[in-house]
């Protein structure tokens, strides 16, 4: 009788010890599952950093499209529940994914390297297409706009087929076309871009490369005649 009583006590102690050991891990799991709901994300925490809107090496234009975001904060961000929109009716909600602190995250139309031009996206989306002319990419979280880029058809933003547009520095206003240039590093099957990596450096633009302007240089010495008055629109 005493032996049975002893065994019941011992079994109960073992169960109690197991519960005490597993309880902290259960708390961690629950906290992790709700982490995305507890995040405080503000404008500028995520930056649209690179856009491949008009690929050449992919089997079809949409399959090779992708864009990259940068995490400017000192902590990882759970992207679950973020909404991505364009200027028309294209929209998708991110179902999973974490972007590391000061890291990059690539959204792509296709995960098949044989058809997307030869890169590996972190997240594959559907129902979303990047316009080759003017379009917009907007990141929304809990009905708050986190970042957006309204690129044009080459008036101020780069507009080159087969080369991604890159932001010269994540701290700059990415809705200003002059803060962007084009990639020079080849990837995959030959397009130029740095998906998932730091951007190529942007060379300082020459005045003569600004679209829509002509510079008067009558004597050929490289200087503009009459300063700003030498600009012709």
Short mmCIF file of C-alpha atoms in Angstrom, two decimals, residues 20-208:
data_model
loop_
_atom_site.label_atom_id
_atom_site.label_comp_id
_atom_site.label_asym_id
_atom_site.label_seq_id
_atom_site.Cartn_x
_atom_site.Cartn_y
_atom_site.Cartn_z
CA UNK A 20 7.47 23.71 -15.14
CA UNK A 21 10.16 22.93 -17.72
CA UNK A 22 7.88 23.35 -20.74
CA UNK A 23 5.93 26.37 -19.52
CA UNK A 24 8.51 29.01 -20.56
CA UNK A 25 8.73 27.51 -24.06
CA UNK A 26 4.95 27.55 -24.35
CA UNK A 27 4.99 31.24 -23.49
CA UNK A 28 7.67 31.92 -26.08
CA UNK A 29 5.64 30.10 -28.75
CA UNK A 30 2.48 32.05 -27.98
CA UNK A 31 4.39 35.35 -27.92
CA UNK A 32 6.00 34.54 -31.27
CA UNK A 33 2.66 33.64 -32.86
CA UNK A 34 1.29 37.06 -31.95
CA UNK A 35 4.48 39.03 -32.58
CA UNK A 36 3.20 40.57 -35.81
CA UNK A 37 0.18 41.99 -33.98
CA UNK A 38 2.36 43.60 -31.31
CA UNK A 39 4.78 45.32 -33.68
CA UNK A 40 4.97 49.08 -33.75
CA UNK A 41 5.88 49.95 -37.33
CA UNK A 42 6.21 53.53 -38.45
CA UNK A 43 6.79 55.25 -41.76
CA UNK A 44 10.38 54.83 -42.89
CA UNK A 45 11.08 51.59 -41.00
CA UNK A 46 10.80 49.71 -44.29
CA UNK A 47 12.19 51.27 -47.46
CA UNK A 48 11.48 50.23 -51.06
CA UNK A 49 15.08 50.01 -52.18
CA UNK A 50 15.25 48.32 -55.60
CA UNK A 51 12.75 47.69 -58.40
CA UNK A 52 13.03 45.43 -61.44
CA UNK A 53 10.00 46.52 -63.44
CA UNK A 54 11.12 45.64 -66.98
CA UNK A 55 13.31 42.51 -67.08
CA UNK A 56 14.77 41.08 -70.27
CA UNK A 57 16.31 37.74 -69.29
CA UNK A 58 13.12 36.09 -67.98
CA UNK A 59 10.83 34.01 -70.19
CA UNK A 60 8.14 36.65 -69.85
CA UNK A 61 8.18 40.18 -68.46
CA UNK A 62 5.90 39.59 -65.44
CA UNK A 63 7.72 36.41 -64.38
CA UNK A 64 10.98 38.31 -64.01
CA UNK A 65 9.60 41.26 -62.06
CA UNK A 66 10.67 41.81 -58.46
CA UNK A 67 11.23 44.51 -55.90
CA UNK A 68 13.28 44.70 -52.74
CA UNK A 69 12.71 46.35 -49.38
CA UNK A 70 15.23 47.33 -46.70
CA UNK A 71 14.75 47.20 -42.92
CA UNK A 72 16.19 50.43 -41.52
CA UNK A 73 15.56 49.49 -37.88
CA UNK A 74 17.67 47.71 -35.26
CA UNK A 75 15.19 44.86 -34.90
CA UNK A 76 13.69 42.15 -37.11
CA UNK A 77 10.23 42.80 -38.54
CA UNK A 78 7.57 40.16 -39.11
CA UNK A 79 6.00 40.95 -42.49
CA UNK A 80 2.90 38.84 -41.92
CA UNK A 81 -0.19 40.95 -42.58
CA UNK A 82 1.54 43.68 -44.57
CA UNK A 83 -0.37 44.76 -47.67
CA UNK A 84 1.28 45.69 -50.97
CA UNK A 85 -0.64 47.79 -53.51
CA UNK A 86 -0.05 49.48 -56.84
CA UNK A 87 -1.64 52.49 -58.50
CA UNK A 88 -4.50 50.44 -59.95
CA UNK A 89 -6.25 47.39 -58.49
CA UNK A 90 -3.30 45.05 -57.92
CA UNK A 91 -2.92 44.09 -54.27
CA UNK A 92 -1.65 41.22 -52.13
CA UNK A 93 -1.27 40.49 -48.41
CA UNK A 94 1.96 38.95 -47.12
CA UNK A 95 1.20 35.66 -45.38
CA UNK A 96 4.65 34.98 -43.91
CA UNK A 97 8.20 36.26 -43.81
CA UNK A 98 10.64 38.07 -41.54
CA UNK A 99 13.07 40.76 -42.64
CA UNK A 100 16.17 40.98 -40.48
CA UNK A 101 17.47 44.17 -38.93
CA UNK A 102 19.26 46.23 -41.61
CA UNK A 103 18.58 43.41 -44.03
CA UNK A 104 16.94 43.02 -47.42
CA UNK A 105 13.82 41.13 -48.49
CA UNK A 106 12.89 40.38 -52.11
CA UNK A 107 9.32 40.05 -53.37
CA UNK A 108 9.08 38.29 -56.73
CA UNK A 109 6.46 37.23 -59.25
CA UNK A 110 7.98 33.75 -59.73
CA UNK A 111 10.16 31.45 -57.67
CA UNK A 112 11.26 29.38 -60.67
CA UNK A 113 14.79 30.44 -61.60
CA UNK A 114 14.36 28.97 -65.07
CA UNK A 115 11.63 31.48 -65.87
CA UNK A 116 12.31 34.46 -63.56
CA UNK A 117 15.76 35.36 -64.88
CA UNK A 118 17.75 33.45 -62.28
CA UNK A 119 17.25 34.91 -58.80
CA UNK A 120 15.76 33.58 -55.54
CA UNK A 121 12.89 35.63 -54.04
CA UNK A 122 12.11 35.62 -50.34
CA UNK A 123 8.39 35.78 -51.08
CA UNK A 124 6.43 34.92 -54.23
CA UNK A 125 3.31 36.98 -54.86
CA UNK A 126 0.45 36.86 -57.33
CA UNK A 127 -2.19 39.32 -58.57
CA UNK A 128 0.40 42.06 -58.76
CA UNK A 129 2.23 43.46 -61.77
CA UNK A 130 4.76 46.28 -62.07
CA UNK A 131 4.04 48.71 -64.88
CA UNK A 132 6.89 49.36 -67.30
CA UNK A 133 5.88 53.01 -67.53
CA UNK A 134 4.39 54.80 -64.54
CA UNK A 135 3.23 52.87 -61.50
CA UNK A 136 3.29 52.82 -57.72
CA UNK A 137 4.39 50.42 -54.99
CA UNK A 138 2.81 51.07 -51.60
CA UNK A 139 3.45 49.21 -48.34
CA UNK A 140 0.60 49.31 -45.83
CA UNK A 141 0.43 47.91 -42.29
CA UNK A 142 -2.67 48.12 -40.10
CA UNK A 143 -4.12 50.77 -42.44
CA UNK A 144 -0.98 52.91 -42.09
CA UNK A 145 1.22 53.78 -45.04
CA UNK A 146 4.76 52.64 -44.28
CA UNK A 147 6.41 53.49 -47.60
CA UNK A 148 5.57 54.19 -51.21
CA UNK A 149 7.29 54.90 -54.51
CA UNK A 150 5.45 56.55 -57.41
CA UNK A 151 7.82 56.02 -60.29
CA UNK A 152 7.27 57.69 -63.65
CA UNK A 153 8.00 56.68 -67.23
CA UNK A 154 11.52 58.08 -67.25
CA UNK A 155 10.86 61.76 -66.68
CA UNK A 156 12.69 61.70 -63.35
CA UNK A 157 13.13 58.01 -62.48
CA UNK A 158 15.44 55.67 -64.42
CA UNK A 159 13.67 53.81 -67.21
CA UNK A 160 15.97 51.13 -68.63
CA UNK A 161 15.00 47.64 -69.72
CA UNK A 162 16.96 44.77 -68.15
CA UNK A 163 18.34 46.88 -65.30
CA UNK A 164 16.81 47.36 -61.87
CA UNK A 165 16.21 50.82 -60.46
CA UNK A 166 18.18 51.28 -57.23
CA UNK A 167 17.96 53.83 -54.45
CA UNK A 168 21.36 55.47 -53.99
CA UNK A 169 20.96 55.45 -50.20
CA UNK A 170 18.14 54.05 -48.01
CA UNK A 171 18.14 57.25 -45.95
CA UNK A 172 17.10 59.34 -48.98
CA UNK A 173 13.55 60.12 -50.07
CA UNK A 174 12.74 57.21 -52.37
CA UNK A 175 9.87 59.08 -53.97
CA UNK A 176 12.29 61.48 -55.64
CA UNK A 177 13.45 60.19 -59.01
CA UNK A 178 16.88 61.83 -58.87
CA UNK A 179 17.73 59.68 -55.83
CA UNK A 180 17.63 56.57 -58.02
CA UNK A 181 20.00 55.12 -60.61
CA UNK A 182 20.38 51.72 -62.33
CA UNK A 183 22.25 48.58 -61.33
CA UNK A 184 25.53 47.60 -62.95
CA UNK A 185 26.01 44.09 -61.49
CA UNK A 186 24.72 41.12 -63.53
CA UNK A 187 22.76 38.32 -61.87
CA UNK A 188 21.24 35.05 -62.99
CA UNK A 189 20.75 34.96 -66.76
CA UNK A 190 22.13 38.40 -67.55
CA UNK A 191 19.88 41.15 -66.22
CA UNK A 192 21.50 43.72 -63.97
CA UNK A 193 20.51 43.98 -60.31
CA UNK A 194 21.40 43.01 -56.75
CA UNK A 195 18.33 41.19 -55.37
CA UNK A 196 18.79 40.53 -51.66
CA UNK A 197 22.09 42.39 -51.46
CA UNK A 198 23.36 45.95 -51.02
CA UNK A 199 22.83 48.14 -54.08
CA UNK A 200 25.55 49.13 -56.49
CA UNK A 201 26.95 52.61 -55.89
CA UNK A 202 25.26 55.34 -57.90
CA UNK A 203 27.64 57.53 -59.85
CA UNK A 204 27.02 61.25 -59.67
CA UNK A 205 24.82 62.25 -62.58
CA UNK A 206 26.29 64.43 -65.22
CA UNK A 207 24.23 67.47 -66.08
CA UNK A 208 24.06 66.36 -69.68
#
